[in-house]
Tab-separated table of C-alpha atoms and ligand atoms in Angstrom:
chain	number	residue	atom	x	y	z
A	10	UNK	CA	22.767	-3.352	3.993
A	11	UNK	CA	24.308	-6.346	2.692
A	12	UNK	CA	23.200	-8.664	5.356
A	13	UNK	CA	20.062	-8.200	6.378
A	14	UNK	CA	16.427	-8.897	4.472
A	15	UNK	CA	18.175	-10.576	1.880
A	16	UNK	CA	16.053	-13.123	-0.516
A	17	UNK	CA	17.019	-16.257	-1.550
A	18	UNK	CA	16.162	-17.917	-5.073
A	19	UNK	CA	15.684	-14.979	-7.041
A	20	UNK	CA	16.437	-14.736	-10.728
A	21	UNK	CA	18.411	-13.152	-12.312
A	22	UNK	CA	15.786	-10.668	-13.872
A	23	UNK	CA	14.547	-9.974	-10.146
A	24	UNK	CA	18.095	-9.030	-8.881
A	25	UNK	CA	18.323	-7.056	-11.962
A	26	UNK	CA	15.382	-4.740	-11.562
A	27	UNK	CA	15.872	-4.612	-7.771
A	28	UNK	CA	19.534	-3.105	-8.066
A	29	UNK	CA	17.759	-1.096	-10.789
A	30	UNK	CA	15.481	0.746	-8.129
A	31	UNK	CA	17.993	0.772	-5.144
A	32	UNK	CA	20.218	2.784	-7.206
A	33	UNK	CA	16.979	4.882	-8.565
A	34	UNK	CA	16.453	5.112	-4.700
A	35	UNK	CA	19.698	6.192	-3.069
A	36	UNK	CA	19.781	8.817	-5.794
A	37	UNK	CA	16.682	10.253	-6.906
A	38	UNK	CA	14.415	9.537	-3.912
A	39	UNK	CA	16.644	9.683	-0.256
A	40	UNK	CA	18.439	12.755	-1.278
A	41	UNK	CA	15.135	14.748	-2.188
A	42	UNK	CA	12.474	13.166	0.089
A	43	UNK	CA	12.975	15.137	3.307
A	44	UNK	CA	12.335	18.437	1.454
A	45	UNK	CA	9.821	16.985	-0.816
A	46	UNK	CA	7.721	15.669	2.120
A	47	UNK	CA	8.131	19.158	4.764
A	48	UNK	CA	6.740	20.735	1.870
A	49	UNK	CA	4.009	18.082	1.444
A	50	UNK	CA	4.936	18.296	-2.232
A	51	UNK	CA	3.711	15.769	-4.993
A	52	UNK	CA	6.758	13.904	-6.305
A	53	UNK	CA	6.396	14.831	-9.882
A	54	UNK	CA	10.132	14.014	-10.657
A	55	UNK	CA	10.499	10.551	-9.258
A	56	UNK	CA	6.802	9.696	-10.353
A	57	UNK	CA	8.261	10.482	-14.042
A	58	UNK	CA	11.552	8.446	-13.321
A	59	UNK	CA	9.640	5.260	-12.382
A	60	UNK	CA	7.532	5.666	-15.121
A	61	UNK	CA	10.500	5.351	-17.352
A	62	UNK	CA	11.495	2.239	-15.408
A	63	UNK	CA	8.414	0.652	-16.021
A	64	UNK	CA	7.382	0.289	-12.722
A	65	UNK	CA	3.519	1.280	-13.237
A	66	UNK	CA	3.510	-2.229	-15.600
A	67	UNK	CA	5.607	-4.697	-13.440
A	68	UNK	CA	3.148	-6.814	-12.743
A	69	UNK	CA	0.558	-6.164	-15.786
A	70	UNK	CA	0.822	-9.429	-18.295
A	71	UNK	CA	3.784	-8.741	-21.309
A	72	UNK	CA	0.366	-8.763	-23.695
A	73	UNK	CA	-0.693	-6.138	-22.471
A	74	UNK	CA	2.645	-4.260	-22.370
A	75	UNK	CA	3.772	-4.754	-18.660
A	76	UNK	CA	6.801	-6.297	-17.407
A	77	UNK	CA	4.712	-9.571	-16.746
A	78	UNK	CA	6.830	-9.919	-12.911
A	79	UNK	CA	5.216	-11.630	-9.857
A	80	UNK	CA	3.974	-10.262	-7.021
A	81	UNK	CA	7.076	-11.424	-5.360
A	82	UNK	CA	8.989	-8.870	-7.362
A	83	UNK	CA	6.575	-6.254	-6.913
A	84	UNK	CA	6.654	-6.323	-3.156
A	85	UNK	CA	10.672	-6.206	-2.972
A	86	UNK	CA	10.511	-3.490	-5.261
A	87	UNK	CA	8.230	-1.705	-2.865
A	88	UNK	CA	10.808	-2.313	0.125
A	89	UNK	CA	13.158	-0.799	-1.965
A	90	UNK	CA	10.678	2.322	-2.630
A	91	UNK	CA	9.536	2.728	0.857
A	92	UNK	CA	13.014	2.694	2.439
A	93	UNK	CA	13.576	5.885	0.626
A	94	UNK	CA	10.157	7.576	1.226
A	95	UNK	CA	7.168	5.760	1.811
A	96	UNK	CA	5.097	8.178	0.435
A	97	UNK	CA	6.450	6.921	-3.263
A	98	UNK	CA	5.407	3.277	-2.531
A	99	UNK	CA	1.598	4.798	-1.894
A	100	UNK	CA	1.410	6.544	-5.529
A	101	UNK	CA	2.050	2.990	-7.124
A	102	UNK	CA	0.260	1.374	-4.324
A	103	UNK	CA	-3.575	1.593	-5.476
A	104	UNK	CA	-2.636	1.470	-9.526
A	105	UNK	CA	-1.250	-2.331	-8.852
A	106	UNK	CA	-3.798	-2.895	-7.162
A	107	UNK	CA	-6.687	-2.033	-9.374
A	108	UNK	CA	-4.432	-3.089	-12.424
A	109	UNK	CA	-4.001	-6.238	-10.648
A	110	UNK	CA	-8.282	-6.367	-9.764
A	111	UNK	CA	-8.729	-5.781	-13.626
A	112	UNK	CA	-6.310	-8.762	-14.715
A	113	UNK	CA	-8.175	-11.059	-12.533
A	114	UNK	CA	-11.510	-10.183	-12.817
A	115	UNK	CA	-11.861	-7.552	-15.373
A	116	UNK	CA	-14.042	-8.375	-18.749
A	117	UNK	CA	-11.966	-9.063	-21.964
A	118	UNK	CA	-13.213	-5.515	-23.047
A	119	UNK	CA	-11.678	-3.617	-19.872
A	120	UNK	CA	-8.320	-5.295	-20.053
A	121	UNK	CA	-7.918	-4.065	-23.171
A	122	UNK	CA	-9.088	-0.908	-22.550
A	123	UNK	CA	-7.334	0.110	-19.327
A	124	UNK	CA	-4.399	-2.538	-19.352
A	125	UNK	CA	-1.686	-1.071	-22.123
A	126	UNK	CA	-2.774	2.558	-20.615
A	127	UNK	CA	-2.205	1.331	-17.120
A	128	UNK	CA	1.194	-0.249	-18.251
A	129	UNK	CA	2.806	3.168	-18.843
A	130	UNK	CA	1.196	5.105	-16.390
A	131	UNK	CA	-1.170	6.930	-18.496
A	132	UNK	CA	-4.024	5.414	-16.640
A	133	UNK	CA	-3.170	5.893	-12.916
A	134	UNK	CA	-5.169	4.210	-10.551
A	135	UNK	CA	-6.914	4.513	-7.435
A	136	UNK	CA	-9.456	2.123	-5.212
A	137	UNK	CA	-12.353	3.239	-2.659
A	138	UNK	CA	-14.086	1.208	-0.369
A	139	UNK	CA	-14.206	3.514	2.525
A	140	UNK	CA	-16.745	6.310	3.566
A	141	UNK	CA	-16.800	8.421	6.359
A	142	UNK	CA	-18.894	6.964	8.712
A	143	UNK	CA	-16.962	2.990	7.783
A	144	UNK	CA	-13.772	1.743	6.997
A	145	UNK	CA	-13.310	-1.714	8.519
A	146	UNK	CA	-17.316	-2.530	7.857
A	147	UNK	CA	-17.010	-2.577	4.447
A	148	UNK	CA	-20.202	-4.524	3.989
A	149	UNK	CA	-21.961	-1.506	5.273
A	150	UNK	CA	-21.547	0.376	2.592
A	151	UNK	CA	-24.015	3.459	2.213
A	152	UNK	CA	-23.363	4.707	-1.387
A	153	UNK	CA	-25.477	3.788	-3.608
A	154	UNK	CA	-25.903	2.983	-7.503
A	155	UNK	CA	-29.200	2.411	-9.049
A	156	UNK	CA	-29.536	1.109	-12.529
A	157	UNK	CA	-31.492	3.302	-15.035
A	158	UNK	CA	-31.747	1.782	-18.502
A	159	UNK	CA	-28.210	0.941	-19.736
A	160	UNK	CA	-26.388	3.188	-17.511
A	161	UNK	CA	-26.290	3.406	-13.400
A	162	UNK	CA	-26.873	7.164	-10.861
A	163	UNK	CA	-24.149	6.955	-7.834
A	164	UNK	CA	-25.209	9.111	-4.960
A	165	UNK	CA	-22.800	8.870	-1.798
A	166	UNK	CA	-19.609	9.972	-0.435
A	167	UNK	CA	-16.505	8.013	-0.648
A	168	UNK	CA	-13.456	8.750	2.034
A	169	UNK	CA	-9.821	8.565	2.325
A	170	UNK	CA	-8.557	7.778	-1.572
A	171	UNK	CA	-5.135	7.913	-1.627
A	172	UNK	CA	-4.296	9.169	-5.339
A	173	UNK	CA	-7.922	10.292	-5.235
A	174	UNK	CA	-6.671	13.508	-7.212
A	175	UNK	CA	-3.673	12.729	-9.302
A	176	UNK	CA	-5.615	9.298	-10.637
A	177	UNK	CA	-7.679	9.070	-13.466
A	178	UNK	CA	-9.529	5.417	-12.676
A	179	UNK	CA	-10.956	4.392	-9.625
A	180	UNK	CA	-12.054	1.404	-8.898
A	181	UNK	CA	-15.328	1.712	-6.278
A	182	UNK	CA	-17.256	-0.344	-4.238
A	183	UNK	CA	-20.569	0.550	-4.214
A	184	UNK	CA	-24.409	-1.078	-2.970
A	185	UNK	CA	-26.906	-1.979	-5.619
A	186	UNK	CA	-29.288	-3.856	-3.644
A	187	UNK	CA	-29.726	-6.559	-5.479
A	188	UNK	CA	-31.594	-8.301	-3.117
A	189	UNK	CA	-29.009	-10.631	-1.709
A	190	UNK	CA	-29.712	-11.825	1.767
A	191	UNK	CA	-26.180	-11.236	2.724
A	192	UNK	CA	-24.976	-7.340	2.658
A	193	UNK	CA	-21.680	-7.871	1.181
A	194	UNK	CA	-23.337	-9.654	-1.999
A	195	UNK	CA	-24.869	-6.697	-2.852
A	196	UNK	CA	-22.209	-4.556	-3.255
A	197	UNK	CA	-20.262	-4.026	-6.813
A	198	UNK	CA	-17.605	-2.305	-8.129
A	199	UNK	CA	-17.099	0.380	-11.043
A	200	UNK	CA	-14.287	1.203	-12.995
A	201	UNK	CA	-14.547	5.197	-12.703
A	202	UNK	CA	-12.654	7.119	-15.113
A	203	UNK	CA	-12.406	10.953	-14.246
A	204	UNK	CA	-9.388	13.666	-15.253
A	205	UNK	CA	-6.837	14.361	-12.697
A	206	UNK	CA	-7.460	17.223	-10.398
A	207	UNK	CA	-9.525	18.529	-7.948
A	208	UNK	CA	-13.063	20.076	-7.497
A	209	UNK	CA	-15.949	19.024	-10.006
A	210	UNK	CA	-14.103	16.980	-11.915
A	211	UNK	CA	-17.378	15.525	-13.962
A	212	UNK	CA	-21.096	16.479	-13.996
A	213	UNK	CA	-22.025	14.477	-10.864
A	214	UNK	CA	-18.469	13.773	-9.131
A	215	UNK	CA	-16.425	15.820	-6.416
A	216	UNK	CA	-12.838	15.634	-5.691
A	217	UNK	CA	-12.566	18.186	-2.746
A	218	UNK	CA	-9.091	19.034	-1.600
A	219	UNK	CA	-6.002	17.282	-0.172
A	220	UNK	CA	-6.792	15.617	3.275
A	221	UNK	CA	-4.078	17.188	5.382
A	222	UNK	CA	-2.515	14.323	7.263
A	223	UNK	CA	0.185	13.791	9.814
A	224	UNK	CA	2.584	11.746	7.306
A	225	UNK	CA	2.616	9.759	4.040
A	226	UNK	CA	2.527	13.446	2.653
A	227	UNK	CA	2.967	14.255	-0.737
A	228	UNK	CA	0.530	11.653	-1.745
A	229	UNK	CA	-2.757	13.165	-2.635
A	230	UNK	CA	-5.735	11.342	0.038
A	231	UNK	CA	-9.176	12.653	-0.788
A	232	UNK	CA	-12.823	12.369	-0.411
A	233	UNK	CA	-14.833	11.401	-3.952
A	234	UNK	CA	-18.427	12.974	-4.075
A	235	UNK	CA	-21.144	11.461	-6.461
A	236	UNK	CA	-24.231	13.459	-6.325
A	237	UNK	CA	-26.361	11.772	-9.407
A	238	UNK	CA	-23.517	10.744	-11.045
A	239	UNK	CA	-24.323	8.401	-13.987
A	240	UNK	CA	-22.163	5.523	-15.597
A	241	UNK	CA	-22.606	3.297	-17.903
A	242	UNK	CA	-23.621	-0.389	-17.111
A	243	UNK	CA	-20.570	-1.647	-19.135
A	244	UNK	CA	-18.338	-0.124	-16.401
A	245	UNK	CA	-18.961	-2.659	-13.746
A	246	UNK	CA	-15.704	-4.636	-13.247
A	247	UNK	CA	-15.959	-8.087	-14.660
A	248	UNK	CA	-19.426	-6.848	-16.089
A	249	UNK	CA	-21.624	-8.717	-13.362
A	250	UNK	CA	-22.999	-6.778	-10.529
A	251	UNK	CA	-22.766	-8.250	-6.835
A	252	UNK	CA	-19.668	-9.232	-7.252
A	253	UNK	CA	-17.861	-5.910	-5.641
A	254	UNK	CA	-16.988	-7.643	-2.188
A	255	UNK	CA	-14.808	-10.375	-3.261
A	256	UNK	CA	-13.316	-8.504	-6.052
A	257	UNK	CA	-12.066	-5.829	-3.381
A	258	UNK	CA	-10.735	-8.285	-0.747
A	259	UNK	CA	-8.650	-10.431	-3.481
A	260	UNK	CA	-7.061	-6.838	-4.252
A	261	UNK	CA	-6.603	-6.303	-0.713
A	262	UNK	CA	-4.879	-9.565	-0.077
A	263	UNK	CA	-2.378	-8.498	-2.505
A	264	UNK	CA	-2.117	-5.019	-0.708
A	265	UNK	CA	-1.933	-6.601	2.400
A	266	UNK	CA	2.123	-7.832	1.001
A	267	UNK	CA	2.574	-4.661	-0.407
A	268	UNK	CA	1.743	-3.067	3.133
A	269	UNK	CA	4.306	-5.896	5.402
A	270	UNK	CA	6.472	-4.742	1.974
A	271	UNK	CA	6.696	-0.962	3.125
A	272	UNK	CA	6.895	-1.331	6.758
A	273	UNK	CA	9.680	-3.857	6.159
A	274	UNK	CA	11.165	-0.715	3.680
A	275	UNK	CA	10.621	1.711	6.653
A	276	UNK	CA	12.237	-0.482	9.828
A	277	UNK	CA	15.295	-1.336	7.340
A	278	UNK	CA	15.837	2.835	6.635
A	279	UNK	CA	15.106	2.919	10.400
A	280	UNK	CA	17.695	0.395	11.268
A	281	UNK	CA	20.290	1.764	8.871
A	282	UNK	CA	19.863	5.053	10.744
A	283	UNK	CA	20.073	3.938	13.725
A	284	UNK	CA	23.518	1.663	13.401
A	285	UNK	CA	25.188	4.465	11.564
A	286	UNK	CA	24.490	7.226	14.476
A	287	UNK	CA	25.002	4.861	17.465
A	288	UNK	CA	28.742	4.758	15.703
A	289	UNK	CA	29.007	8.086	15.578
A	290	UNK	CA	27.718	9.805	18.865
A	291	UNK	CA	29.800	9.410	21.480
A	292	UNK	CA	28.660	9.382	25.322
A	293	UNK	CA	31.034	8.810	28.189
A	294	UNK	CA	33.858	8.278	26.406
A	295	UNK	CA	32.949	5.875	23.846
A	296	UNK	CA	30.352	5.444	20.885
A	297	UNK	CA	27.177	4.668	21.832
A	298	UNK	CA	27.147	1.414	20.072
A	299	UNK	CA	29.549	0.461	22.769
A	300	UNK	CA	27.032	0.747	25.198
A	301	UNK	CA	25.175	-2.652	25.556
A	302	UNK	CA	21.953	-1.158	26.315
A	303	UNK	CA	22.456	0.034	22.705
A	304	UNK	CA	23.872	-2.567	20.856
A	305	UNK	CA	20.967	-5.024	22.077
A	306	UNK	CA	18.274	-2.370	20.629
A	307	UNK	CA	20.347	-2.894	17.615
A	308	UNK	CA	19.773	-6.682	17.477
A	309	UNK	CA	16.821	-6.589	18.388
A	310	UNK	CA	15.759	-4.088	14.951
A	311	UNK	CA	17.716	-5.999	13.402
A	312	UNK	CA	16.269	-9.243	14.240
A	313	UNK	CA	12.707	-7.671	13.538
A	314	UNK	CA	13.620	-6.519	10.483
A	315	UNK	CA	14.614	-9.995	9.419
A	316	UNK	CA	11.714	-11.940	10.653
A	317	UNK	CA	9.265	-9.219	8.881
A	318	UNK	CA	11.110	-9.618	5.755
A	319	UNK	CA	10.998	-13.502	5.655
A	320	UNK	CA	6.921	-13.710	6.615
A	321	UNK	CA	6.348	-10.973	3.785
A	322	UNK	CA	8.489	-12.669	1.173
A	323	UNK	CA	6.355	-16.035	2.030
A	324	UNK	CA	3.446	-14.784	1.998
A	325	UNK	CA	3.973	-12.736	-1.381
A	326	UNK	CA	5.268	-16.691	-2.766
A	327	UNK	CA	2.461	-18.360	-1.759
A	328	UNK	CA	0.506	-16.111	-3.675
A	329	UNK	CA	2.369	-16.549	-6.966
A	330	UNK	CA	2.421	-20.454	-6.727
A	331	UNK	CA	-1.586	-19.827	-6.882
A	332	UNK	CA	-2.303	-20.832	-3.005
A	333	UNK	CA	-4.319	-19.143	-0.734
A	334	UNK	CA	-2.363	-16.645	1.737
A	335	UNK	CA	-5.252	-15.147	3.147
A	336	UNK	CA	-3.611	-15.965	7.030
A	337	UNK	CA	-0.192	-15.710	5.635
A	338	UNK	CA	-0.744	-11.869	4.196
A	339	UNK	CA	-2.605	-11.139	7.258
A	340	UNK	CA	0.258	-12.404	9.678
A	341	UNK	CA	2.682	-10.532	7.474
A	342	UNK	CA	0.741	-7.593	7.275
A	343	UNK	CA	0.335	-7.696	11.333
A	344	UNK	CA	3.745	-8.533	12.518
A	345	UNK	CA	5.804	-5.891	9.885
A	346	UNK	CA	3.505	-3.091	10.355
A	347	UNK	CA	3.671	-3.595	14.566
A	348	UNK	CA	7.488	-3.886	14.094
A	349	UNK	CA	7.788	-1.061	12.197
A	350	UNK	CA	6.651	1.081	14.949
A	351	UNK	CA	8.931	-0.216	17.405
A	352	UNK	CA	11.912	-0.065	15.382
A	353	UNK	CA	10.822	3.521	14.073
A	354	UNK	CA	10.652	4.270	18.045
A	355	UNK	CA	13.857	2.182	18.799
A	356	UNK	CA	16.160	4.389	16.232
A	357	UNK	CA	14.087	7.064	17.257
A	358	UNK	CA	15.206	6.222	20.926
A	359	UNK	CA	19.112	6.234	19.715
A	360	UNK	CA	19.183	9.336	17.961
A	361	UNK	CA	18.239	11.001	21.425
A	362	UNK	CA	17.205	14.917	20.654
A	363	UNK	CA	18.543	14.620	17.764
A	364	UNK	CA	15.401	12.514	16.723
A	365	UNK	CA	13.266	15.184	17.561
A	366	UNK	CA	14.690	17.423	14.903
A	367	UNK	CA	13.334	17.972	11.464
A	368	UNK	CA	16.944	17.819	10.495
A	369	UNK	CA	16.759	14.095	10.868
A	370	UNK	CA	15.003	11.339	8.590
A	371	UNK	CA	14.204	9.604	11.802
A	372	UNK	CA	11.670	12.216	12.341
A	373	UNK	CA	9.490	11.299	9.237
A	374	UNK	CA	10.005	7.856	9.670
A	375	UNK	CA	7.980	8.128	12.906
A	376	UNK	CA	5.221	10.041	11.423
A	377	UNK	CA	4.963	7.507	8.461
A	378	UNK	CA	5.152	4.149	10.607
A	379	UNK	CA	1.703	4.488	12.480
A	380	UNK	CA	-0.440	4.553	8.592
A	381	UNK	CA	1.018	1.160	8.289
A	382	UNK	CA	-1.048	0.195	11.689
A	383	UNK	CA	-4.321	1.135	9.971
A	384	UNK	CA	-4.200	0.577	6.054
A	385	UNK	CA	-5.183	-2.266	4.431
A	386	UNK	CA	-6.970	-3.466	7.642
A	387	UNK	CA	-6.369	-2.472	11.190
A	388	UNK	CA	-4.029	-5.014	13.619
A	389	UNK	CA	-7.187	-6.130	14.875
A	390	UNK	CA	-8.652	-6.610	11.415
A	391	UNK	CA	-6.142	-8.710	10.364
A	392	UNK	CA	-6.013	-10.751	13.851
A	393	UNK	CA	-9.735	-11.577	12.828
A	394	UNK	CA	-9.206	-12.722	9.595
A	395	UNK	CA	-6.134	-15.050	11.166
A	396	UNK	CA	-8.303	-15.936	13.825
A	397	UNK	CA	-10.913	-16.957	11.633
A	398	UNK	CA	-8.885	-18.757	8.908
A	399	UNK	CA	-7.086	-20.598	11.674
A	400	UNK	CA	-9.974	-21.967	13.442
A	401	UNK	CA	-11.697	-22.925	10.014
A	402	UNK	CA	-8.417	-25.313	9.504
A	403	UNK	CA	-8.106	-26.511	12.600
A	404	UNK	CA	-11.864	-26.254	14.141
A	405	UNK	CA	-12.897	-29.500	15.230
A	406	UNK	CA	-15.034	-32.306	14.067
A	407	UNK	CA	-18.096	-32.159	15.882
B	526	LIG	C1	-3.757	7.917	4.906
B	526	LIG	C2	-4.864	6.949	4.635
B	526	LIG	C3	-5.042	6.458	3.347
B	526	LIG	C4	-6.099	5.585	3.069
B	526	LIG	N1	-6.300	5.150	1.769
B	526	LIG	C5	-7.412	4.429	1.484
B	526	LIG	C6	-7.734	4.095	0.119
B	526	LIG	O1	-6.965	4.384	-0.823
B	526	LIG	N2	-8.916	3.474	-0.130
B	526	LIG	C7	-9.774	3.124	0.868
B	526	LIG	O2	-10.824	2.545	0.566
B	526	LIG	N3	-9.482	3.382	2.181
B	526	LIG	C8	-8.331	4.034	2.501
B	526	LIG	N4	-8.039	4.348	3.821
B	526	LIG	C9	-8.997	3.980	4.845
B	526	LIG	C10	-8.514	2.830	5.723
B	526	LIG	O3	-8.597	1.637	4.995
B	526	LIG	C11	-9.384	2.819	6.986
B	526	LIG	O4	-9.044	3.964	7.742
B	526	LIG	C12	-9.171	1.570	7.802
B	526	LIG	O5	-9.696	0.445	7.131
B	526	LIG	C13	-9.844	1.682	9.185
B	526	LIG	O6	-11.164	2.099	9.064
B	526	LIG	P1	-11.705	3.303	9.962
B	526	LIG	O7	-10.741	4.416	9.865
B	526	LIG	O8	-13.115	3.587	9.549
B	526	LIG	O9	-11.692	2.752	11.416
B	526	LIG	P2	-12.870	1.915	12.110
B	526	LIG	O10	-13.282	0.802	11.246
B	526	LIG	O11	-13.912	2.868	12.565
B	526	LIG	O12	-12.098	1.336	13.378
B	526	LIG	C14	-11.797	2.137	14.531
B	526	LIG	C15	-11.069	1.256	15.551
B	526	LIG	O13	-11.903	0.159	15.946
B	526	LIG	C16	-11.243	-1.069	15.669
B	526	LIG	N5	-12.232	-2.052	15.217
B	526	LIG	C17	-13.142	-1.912	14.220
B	526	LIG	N6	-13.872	-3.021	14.090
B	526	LIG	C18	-13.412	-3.906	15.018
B	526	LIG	C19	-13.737	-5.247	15.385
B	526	LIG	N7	-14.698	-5.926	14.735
B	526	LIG	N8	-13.064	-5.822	16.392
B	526	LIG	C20	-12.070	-5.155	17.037
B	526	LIG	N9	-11.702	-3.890	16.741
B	526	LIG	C21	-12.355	-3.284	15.743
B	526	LIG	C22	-10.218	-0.752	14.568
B	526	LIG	O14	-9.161	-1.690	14.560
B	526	LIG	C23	-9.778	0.643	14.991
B	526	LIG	O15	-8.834	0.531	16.017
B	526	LIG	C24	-6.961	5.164	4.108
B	526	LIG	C25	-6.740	5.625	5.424
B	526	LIG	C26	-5.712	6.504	5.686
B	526	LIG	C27	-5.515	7.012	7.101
């Protein structure tokens, strides 16, 4: 893969760690993550490696014992990660984001506390916005918190947590009617610190079992229970209430790269697949490849792959030089998660049966793609909030 999704203008440092993980990758993640994921096994092993490479701090300030790297970094490193199993990507996926929610917004008192921990992996962490009966609404939040002297009672059931088991922080958004006219100003955010595990897990708060999904396996995805479940006041991240909504969507702006990151870390696996077997499988007397029916599906991945690459990389930029990329990590997020389902399909397509087989990575690759369609935001999610951001620039002067 020397040619394509290449970056331009990195440092030295960068290229460093991202050779780092693509040999971590090629040997201690593609070789193991076909078993790993049939067996819908947690990925104790290479969880453990990237501890050791630091990867839990990359992007958590050198004062508080991180690595200190950009977001930039972070989402390359998370291309790297997902092109060996995607699944990998999603345990570090939620702990930068609510280490990256408690760097921005967090009180003096919580970076501290959770920051060094979070750094080494200690802390792992986990975010919920979504319930069962919303996802996309997130202003329609239904659990509730209701302050009692210094502390606060959560009642209300939280849905689809990815690392909902194997983390011990979550960060949830959560109504405390505060009066605010507008729904989404009444909703805040606690830092919830629970052991690891499953079941009652603390007087007041459920972890039922593993979701059992059709990919991304491996990861634990959970519901979260509270029923009466009291915190204390200090817990509320940044340590005002009402300010949950905003809090969430500046983390989920930063997702938003890291989920254009892993579907651009998907179509490049996809792609490699893809031009190695259309080499090798001969039909009619030559190798498939040969075929220009063939070769054209191959430019076409590949040309995907490139453009997905570039609008992630920008967007993840624009984001480090302190701009707003609201549009820019919403067009990113759109186009590389839609083009990772058609170049999943596309080497899917190439490998003929063969694709059909467990045998083949191909096979998991198209049962990881579609999560990419629906996390962070739906397609149609993020075509609102490009919609919207576009016609606020260039709406016109009436
Ligand atoms: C494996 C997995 C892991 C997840 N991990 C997490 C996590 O860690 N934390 C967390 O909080 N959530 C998580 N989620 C939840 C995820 O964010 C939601 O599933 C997603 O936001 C969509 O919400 P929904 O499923 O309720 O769909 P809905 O919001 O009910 O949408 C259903 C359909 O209607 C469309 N739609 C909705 N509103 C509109 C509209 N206004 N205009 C046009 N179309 C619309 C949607 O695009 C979709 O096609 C996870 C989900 C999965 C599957």
């Amino acid at each position: 893969m020397a040619r394509l999704a290449q970056t331009a203008d990195l440092t030295d440092v960068q290229q460093e760690i991202l050779s780092t993980v693509r040999s971590f990758v090629d040997k201690e993640i593609i070789p193991h993550a076909q078993e790993l994921e049939h067996a819908d096994a947690y990925p104790q092993e290479i969880v453990d490696g990237l501890k050791e490479l630091g990867i839990f701090g990359l992007m958590i300030p050198e004062e508080y014992g991180g690595l200190g790297e950009s977001l930039l970094t972070y989402a390359l490193v998370v291309e790297e990660i997902a092109r060996g199993w995607m699944s990998v990507s999603g345990v570090i996926n939620t702990h930068f984001i609510v280490a990256y929610m408690i760097r921005q917004h967090g009180t003096q008192e919580q970076k501290e506390h959770f920051l060094p921990r979070m750094a080494t992996g200690e802390v792992r962490g986990a975010f919920s916005m979504s319930e069962p009966g919303l996802g996309s609404d997130v202003a329609g939040i239904r659990t509730k918190a209701v302050r009692d002297g210094d502390s606060y009672v959560i009642d209300g059931q939280k849905m689809w947590l990815t690392n909902g088991g194997s983390s011990t922080l979550v960060a949830t958004l959560v109504r405390t009617d505060l009066g605010a006219q507008k729904a989404h100003q009444n909703l805040t955010t606690f830092l919830v610190e629970k052991p690891a595990g499953f079941g009652t897990v603390a007087p007041g708060l459920t972890i039922p079992g593993k979701i059992d999904k059709m990919g991304y396996k491996g990861v634990d995805t959970t519901e979260l229970v509270f029923d009466g479940y009291r915190i204390g006041a200090d817990t509320v991240l940044g340590g005002e209430p009402g300010r949950g909504f905003a809090q969430m969507m500046d983390g989920v702006e930063v997702g938003r790269v890291n989920v254009a990151a892993r579907a651009c870390g998907i179509s490049i696996r996809a792609f490699e697949l893809a031009v190695e077997y259309a080499q090798q499988r001969e039909t009619f007397g030559k190798p498939i490849a040969q075929h220009q029916a063939i070769a054209f599906q191959l430019a076409e991945m590949a040309t995907k792959v490139e453009a997905a690459h570039l609008m992630m990389v920008n967007a993840a930029r624009l984001k480090d030089a302190g701009k707003r990329n609201d549009v820019e990590a919403g067009m990113a997020k759109l186009l590389a998660s839609e083009y990772c389902a058609e170049v999943t399909t596309q080497s899917f397509r190439i490998h003929g049966g063969y694709g059909y087989s467990k045998e083949y990575e191909i096979e998991r690759l198209m049962r990881e793609a579609p999560f990419l369609l629906i996390g962070e935001g739906t397609s149609e999610i993020q075509k609102t909030i490009i919609s919207r951001g576009l016609l606020k620039e260039y709406g016109l002067e009436r």
